[in-house]
Coordinates of N, CA and C in Angstrom, one line a residue:
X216 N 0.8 -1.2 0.0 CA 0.0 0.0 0.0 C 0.9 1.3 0.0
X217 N 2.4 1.2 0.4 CA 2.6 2.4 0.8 C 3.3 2.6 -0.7
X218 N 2.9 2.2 -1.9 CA 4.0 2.2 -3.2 C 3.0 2.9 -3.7
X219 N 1.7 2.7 -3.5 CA 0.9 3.8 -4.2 C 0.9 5.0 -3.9
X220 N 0.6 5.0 -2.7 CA 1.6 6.9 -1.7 C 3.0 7.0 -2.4
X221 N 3.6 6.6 -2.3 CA 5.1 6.8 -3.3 C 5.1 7.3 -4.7
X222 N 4.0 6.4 -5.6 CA 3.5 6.3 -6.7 C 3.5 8.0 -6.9
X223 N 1.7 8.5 -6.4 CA 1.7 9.5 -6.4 C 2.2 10.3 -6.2
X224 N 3.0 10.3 -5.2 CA 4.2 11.3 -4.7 C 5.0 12.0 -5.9
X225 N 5.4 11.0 -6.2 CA 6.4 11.3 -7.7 C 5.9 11.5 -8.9
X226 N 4.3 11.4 -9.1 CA 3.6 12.1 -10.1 C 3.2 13.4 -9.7
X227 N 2.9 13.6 -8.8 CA 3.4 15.2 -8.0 C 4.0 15.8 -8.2
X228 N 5.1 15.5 -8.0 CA 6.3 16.1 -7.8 C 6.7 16.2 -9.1
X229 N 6.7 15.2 -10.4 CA 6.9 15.7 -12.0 C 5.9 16.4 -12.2
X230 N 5.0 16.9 -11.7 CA 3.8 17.7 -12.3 C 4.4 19.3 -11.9
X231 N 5.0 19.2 -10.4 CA 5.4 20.3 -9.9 C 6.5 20.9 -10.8
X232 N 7.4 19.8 -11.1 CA 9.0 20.4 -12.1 C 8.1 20.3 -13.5
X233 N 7.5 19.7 -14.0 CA 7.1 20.1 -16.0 C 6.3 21.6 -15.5
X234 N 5.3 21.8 -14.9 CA 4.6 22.6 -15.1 C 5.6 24.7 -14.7
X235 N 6.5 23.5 -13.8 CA 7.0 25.0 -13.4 C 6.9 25.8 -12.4
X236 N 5.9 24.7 -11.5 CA 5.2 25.3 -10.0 C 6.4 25.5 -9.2
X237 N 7.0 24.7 -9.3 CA 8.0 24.7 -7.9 C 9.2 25.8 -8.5
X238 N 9.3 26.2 -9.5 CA 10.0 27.4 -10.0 C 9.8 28.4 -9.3
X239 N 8.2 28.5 -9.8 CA 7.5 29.8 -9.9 C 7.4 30.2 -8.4
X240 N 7.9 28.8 -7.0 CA 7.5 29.0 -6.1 C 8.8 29.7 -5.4
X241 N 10.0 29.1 -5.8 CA 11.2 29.6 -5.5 C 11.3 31.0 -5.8
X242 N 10.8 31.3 -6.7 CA 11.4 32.9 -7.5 C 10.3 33.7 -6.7
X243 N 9.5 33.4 -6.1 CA 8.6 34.7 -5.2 C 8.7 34.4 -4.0
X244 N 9.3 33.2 -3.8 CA 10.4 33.1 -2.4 C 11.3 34.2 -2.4
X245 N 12.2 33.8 -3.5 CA 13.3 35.0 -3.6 C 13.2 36.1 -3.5
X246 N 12.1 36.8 -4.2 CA 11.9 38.3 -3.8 C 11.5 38.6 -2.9
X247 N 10.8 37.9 -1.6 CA 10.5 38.4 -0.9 C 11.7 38.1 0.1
X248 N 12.4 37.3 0.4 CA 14.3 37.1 1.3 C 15.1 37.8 0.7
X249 N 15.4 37.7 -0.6 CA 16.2 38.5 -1.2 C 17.5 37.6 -2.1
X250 N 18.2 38.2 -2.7 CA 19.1 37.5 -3.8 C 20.0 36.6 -2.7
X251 N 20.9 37.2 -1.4 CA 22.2 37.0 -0.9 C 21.6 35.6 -0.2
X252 N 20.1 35.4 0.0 CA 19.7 34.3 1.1 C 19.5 33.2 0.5
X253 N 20.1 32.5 -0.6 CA 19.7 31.7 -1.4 C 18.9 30.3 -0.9
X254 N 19.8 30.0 0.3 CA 20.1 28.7 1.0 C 18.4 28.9 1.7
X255 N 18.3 30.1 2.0 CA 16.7 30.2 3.0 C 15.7 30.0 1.9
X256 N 16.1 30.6 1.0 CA 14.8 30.1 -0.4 C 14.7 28.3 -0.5
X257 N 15.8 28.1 -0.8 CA 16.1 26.7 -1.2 C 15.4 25.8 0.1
X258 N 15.9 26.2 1.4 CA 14.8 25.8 2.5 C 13.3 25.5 2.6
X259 N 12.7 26.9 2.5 CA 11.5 27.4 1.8 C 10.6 26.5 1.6
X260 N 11.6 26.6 -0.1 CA 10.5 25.9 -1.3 C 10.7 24.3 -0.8
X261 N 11.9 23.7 -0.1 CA 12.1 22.6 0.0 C 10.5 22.3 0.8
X262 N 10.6 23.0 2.3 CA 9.4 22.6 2.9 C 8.1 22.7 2.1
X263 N 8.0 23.4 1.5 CA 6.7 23.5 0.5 C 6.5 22.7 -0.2
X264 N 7.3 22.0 -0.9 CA 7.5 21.3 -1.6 C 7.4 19.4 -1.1
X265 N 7.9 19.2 0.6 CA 7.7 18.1 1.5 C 6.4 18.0 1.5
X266 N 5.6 19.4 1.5 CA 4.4 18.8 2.3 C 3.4 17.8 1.5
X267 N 2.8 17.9 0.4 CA 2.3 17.0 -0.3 C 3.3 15.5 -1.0
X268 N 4.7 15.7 -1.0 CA 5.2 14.4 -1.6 C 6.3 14.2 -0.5
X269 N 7.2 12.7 -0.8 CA 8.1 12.0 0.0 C 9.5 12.5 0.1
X270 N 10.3 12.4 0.5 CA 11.7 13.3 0.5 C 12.4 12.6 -0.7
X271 N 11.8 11.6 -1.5 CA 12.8 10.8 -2.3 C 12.3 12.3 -3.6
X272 N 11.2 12.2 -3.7 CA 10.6 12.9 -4.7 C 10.5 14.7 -4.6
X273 N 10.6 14.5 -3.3 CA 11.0 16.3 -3.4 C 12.3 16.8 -3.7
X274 N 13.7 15.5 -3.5 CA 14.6 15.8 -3.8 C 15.0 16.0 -5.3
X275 N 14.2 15.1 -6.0 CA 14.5 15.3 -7.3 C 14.1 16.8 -8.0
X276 N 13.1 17.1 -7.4 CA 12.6 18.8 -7.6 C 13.4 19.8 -7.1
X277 N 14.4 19.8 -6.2 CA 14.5 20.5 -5.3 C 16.1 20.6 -5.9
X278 N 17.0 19.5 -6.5 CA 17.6 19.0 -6.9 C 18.1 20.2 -8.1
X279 N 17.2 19.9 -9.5 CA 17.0 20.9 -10.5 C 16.9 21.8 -10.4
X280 N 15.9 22.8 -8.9 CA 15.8 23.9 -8.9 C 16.9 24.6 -8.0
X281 N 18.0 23.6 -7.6 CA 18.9 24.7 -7.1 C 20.1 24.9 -8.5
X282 N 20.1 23.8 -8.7 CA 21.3 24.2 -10.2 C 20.2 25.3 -11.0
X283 N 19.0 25.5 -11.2 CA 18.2 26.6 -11.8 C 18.8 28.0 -11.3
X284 N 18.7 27.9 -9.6 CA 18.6 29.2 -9.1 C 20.0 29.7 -8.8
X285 N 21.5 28.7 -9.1 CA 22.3 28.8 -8.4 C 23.1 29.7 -9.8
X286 N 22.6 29.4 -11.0 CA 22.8 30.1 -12.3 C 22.5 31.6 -12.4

């Protein structure tokens, strides 16, 4: 039972990285901490990002979006 919670988790979480959500969620993190806090964004969006999926699957999002933000 707990593979379908997993299952979904990770259709989540690729819904969150294709669509762009978890971008869109870091970058108005950002503005409102600021450029120099990067690590508190990346924080942030990580917990935001925990709350609906598994840490296997938020890592993969979380993963992309720092090489995104780190550019």
């Amino acid at each position: 039972s707990i593979v379908i919670v997993i299952a979904l988790g990770v259709m989540m979480c690729k819904m969150l990285e294709v669509t762009g959500a978890a971008k869109k969620m870091a970058v108005s993190i950002l503005k409102i901490v600021g450029v120099e806090r990067t690590e508190v964004v990346l924080a942030m969006a990580g917990w935001l990002v925990s709350i609906p999926v598994f840490c296997d699957s938020g890592f993969v999002i979380l993963s992309e979006l720092a090489k995104k933000i780190d550019s």
